[in-house]
Coordinates of C-alpha atoms in Angstrom, one line a residue:
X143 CA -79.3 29.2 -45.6
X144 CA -79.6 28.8 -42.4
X145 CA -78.8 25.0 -42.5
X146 CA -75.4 25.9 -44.2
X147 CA -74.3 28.2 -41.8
X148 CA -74.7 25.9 -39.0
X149 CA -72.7 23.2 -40.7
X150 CA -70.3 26.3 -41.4
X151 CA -70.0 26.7 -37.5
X152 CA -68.5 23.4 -36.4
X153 CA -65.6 23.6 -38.5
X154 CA -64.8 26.4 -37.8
X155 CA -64.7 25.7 -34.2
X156 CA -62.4 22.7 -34.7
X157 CA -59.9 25.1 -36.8
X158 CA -59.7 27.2 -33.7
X159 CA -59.0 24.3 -31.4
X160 CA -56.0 22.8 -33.7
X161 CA -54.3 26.1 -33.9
X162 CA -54.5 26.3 -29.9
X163 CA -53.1 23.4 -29.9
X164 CA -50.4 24.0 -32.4
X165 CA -49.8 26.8 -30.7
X166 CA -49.2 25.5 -27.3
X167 CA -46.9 22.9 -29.1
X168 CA -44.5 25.4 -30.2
X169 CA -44.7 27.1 -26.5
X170 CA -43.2 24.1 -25.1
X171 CA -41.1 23.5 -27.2
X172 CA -40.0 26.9 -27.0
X173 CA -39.8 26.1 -23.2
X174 CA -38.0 22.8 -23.7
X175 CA -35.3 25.0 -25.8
X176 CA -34.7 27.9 -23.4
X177 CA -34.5 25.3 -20.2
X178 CA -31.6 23.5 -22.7
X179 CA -29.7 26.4 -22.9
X180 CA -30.2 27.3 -19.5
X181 CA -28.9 23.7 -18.6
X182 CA -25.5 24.5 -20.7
X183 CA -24.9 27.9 -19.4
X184 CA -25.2 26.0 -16.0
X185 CA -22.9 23.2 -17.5
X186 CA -20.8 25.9 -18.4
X187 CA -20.7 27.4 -15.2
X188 CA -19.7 24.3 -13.5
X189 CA -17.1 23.4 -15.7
X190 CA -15.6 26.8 -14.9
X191 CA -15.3 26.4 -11.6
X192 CA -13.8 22.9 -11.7
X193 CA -11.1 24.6 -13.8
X194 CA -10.4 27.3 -11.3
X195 CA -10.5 24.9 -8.5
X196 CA -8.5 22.4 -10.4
X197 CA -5.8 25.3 -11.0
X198 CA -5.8 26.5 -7.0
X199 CA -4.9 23.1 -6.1
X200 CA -2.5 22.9 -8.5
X201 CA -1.0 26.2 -6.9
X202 CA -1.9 25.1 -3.9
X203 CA 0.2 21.5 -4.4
X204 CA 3.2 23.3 -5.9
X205 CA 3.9 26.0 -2.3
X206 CA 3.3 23.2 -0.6
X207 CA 6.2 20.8 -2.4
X208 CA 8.1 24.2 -2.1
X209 CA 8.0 24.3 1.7
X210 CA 8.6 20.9 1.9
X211 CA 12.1 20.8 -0.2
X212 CA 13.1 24.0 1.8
X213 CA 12.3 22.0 5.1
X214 CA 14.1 18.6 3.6
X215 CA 17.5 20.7 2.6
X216 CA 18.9 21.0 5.8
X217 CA 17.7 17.7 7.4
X218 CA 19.8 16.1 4.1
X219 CA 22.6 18.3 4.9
X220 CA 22.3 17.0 7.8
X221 CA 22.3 13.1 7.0
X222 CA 25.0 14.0 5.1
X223 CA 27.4 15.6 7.5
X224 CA 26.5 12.5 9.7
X225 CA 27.1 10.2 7.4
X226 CA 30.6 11.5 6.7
X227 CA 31.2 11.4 10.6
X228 CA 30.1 7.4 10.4
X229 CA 32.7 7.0 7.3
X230 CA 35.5 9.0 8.6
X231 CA 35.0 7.0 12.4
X232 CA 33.8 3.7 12.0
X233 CA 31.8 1.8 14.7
X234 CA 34.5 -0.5 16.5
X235 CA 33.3 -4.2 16.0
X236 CA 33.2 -6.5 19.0
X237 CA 36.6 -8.3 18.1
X238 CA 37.8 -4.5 17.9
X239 CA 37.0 -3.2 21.6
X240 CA 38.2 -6.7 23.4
X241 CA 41.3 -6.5 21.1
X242 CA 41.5 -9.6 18.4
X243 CA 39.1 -12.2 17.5
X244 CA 37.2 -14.1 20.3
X245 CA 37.9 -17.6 21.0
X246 CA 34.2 -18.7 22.1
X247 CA 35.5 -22.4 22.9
X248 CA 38.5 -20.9 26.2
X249 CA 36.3 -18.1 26.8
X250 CA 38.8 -16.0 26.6
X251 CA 40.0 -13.5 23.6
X252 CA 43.8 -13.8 23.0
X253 CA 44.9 -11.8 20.1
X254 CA 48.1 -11.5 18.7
X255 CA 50.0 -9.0 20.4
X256 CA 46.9 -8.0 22.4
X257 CA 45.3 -8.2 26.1
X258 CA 43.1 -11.2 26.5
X259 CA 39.4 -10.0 28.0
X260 CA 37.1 -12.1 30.0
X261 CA 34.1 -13.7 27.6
X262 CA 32.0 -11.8 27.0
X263 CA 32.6 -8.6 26.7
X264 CA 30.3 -5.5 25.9
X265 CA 30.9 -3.3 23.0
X266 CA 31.3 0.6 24.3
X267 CA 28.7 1.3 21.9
X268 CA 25.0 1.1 22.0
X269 CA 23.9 -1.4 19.7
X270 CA 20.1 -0.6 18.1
X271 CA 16.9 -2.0 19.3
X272 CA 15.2 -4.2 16.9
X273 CA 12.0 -2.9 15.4
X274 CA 10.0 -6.4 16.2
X275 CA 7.6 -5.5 13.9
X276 CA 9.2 -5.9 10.4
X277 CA 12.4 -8.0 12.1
X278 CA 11.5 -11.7 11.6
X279 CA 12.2 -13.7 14.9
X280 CA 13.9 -16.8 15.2
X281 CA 13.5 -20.5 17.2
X282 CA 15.2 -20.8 20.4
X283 CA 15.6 -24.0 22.2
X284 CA 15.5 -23.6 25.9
X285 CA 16.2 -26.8 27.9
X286 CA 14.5 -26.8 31.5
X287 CA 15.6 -28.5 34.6
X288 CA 14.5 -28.4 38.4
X289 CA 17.8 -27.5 40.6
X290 CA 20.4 -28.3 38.3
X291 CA 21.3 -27.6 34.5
X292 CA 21.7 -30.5 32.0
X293 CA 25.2 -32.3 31.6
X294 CA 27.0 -30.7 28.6
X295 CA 27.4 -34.5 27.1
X296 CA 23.1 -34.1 26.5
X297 CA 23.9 -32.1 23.3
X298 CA 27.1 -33.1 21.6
X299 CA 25.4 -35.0 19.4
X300 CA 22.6 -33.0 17.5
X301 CA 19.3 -34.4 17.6
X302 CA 19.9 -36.3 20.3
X303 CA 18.8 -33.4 22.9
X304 CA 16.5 -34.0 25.8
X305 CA 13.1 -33.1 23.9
X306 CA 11.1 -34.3 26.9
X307 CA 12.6 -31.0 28.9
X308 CA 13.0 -28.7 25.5
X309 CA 10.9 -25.3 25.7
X310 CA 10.5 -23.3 22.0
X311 CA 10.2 -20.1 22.2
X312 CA 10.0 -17.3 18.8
X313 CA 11.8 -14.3 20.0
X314 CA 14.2 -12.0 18.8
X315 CA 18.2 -11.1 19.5
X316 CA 17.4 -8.0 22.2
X317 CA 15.4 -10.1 24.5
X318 CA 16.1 -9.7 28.3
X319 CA 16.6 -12.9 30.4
X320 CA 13.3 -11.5 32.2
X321 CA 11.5 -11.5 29.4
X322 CA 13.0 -15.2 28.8
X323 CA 11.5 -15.6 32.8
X324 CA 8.0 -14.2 32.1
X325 CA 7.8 -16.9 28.9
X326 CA 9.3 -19.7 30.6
X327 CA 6.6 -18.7 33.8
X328 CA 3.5 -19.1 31.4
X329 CA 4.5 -22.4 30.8
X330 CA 6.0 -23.8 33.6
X331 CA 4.2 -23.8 36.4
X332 CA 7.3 -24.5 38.9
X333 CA 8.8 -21.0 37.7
X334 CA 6.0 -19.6 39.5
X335 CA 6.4 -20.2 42.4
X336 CA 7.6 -17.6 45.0
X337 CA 11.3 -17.9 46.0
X338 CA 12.5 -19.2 42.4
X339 CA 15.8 -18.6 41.0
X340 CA 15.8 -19.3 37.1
X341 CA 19.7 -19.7 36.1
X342 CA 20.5 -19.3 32.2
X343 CA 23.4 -20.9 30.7
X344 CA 24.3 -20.7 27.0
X345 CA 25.4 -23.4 25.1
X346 CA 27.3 -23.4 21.9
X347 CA 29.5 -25.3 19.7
X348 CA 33.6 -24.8 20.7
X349 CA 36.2 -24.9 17.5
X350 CA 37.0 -28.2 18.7
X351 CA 33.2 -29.1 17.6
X352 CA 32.2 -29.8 21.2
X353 CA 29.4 -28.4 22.7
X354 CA 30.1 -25.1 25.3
X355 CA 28.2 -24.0 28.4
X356 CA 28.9 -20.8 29.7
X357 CA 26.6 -19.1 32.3
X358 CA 24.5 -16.0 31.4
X359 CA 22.7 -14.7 34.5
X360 CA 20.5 -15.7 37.0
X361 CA 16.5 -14.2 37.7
X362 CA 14.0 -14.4 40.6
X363 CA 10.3 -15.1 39.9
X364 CA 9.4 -12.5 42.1
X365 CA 12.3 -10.0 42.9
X366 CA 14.3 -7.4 40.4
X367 CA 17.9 -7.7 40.1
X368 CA 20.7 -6.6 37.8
X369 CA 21.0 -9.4 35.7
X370 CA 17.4 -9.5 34.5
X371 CA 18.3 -6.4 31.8
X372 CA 21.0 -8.3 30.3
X373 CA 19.9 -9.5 26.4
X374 CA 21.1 -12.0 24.5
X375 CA 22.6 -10.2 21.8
X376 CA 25.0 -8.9 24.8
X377 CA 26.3 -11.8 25.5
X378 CA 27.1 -12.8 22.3
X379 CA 24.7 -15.3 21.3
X380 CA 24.0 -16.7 17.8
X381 CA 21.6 -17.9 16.2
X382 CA 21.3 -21.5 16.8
X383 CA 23.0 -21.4 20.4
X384 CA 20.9 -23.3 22.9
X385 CA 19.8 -21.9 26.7
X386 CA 20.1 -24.4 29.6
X387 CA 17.6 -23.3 32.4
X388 CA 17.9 -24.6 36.0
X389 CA 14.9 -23.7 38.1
X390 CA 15.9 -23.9 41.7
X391 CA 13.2 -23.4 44.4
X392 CA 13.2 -21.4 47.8
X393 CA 16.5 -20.3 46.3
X394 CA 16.5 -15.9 47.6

């Protein structure tokens, strides 16, 4: 008997340690269930809260388009009531203010029942500056010269220029003949020197086909004066007009 009841005793034992073990099982999984469900809520939660935040930027997005239109209205009334100004008075064109079309080739403008006007001659309206950084620049040719300019019979004949003297420059129609100065003085190391007069002429084809030189201004190296604020666009250049530059030294 008492042989059986220890063999009795073992199993039992090993009964008791698989239901602990089944038993723990289920605990976590129980566990593993409830932190699930904890992790939707939570999902839940969140998602909530996106919506709401979602929805106050949404309000949010439509006062502020609100103010913005109310702010626009009266600047576009605005545009409007200028741009019926511009319509109803145009800008006058520069054939308009010196009274016919300009004869480039006399220098002179002698319309048809009007008053000729010295060449050139400046529009009573401000022109606009040009915004050099989306306007594309263009080539100009300047020909240099110590103390005199280059005979006008140099550029009748195109490509037959003197190269050997030419200057390019990249710049655009609102350049001042001292910013022409300061490029041709970072080059030129006789336009540096102190007591230098730097003389512009333009040069451009007549209607006769011959070339034109007409004078633009004069600049010191190293002394302000009036002419040094004059542009290019003022004196009616062109694209494709050439600049005849005579340096002339100890010239104050």
């Amino acid at each position: 008997r008492k042989e059986k009841k220890d063999e009795k005793k073992p199993e039992r034992k090993e009964v008791k340690k698989d239901d602990k073990k089944e038993d723990r099982r289920e605990e976590k999984k129980d566990d593993r269930r409830e932190e699930r469900k904890d992790d939707r809520k939570d999902d839940k939660k969140d998602d909530r809260k996106d919506r709401d935040r979602e929805r106050d930027r949404a309000r949010d997005d439509k006062e502020r388009s609100g103010k913005d239109r109310d702010r626009e209205r009266p600047r576009e009334k605005k545009d409007q009531a200028k741009e019926g100004d511009a319509e109803a008075k145009p800008v006058p064109a520069f054939a308009d203010v010196v009274g016919g079309p300009v004869d480039r080739s006399k220098g002179k403008g002698s319309p048809k029942g009007g008053k000729s006007a010295p060449y050139p001659r400046a529009t009573t309206t401000r022109l606009p500056k040009v915004d050099r950084t989306s306007a594309c620049p263009f080539l100009l040719r300047i020909f240099q010269k110590n103390d005199e300019h280059h005979r006008i019979e140099e550029f009748n004949r195109r490509g037959k220029e003197p190269v050997d003297d030419e200057l390019q420059v990249y710049t655009w129609a609102d350049v001042t003949l001292r910013e022409l100065t300061d490029l041709v003085k970072d080059v030129s190391p006789e336009a540096r020197r102190p007591g230098v007069r730097l003389d512009f002429k333009l040069i451009y084809p007549g209607k006769d086909g011959r070339m034109v030189m007409k004078p633009l201004g004069s600049v010191f190296s190293q002394r302000h004066n009036a002419d040094e604020h004059k542009t290019l666009r003022d004196m009616a250049f062109q694209i494709g007009d050439l600049i005849s530059l005579a340096i002339h030294q100890n010239d104050w």
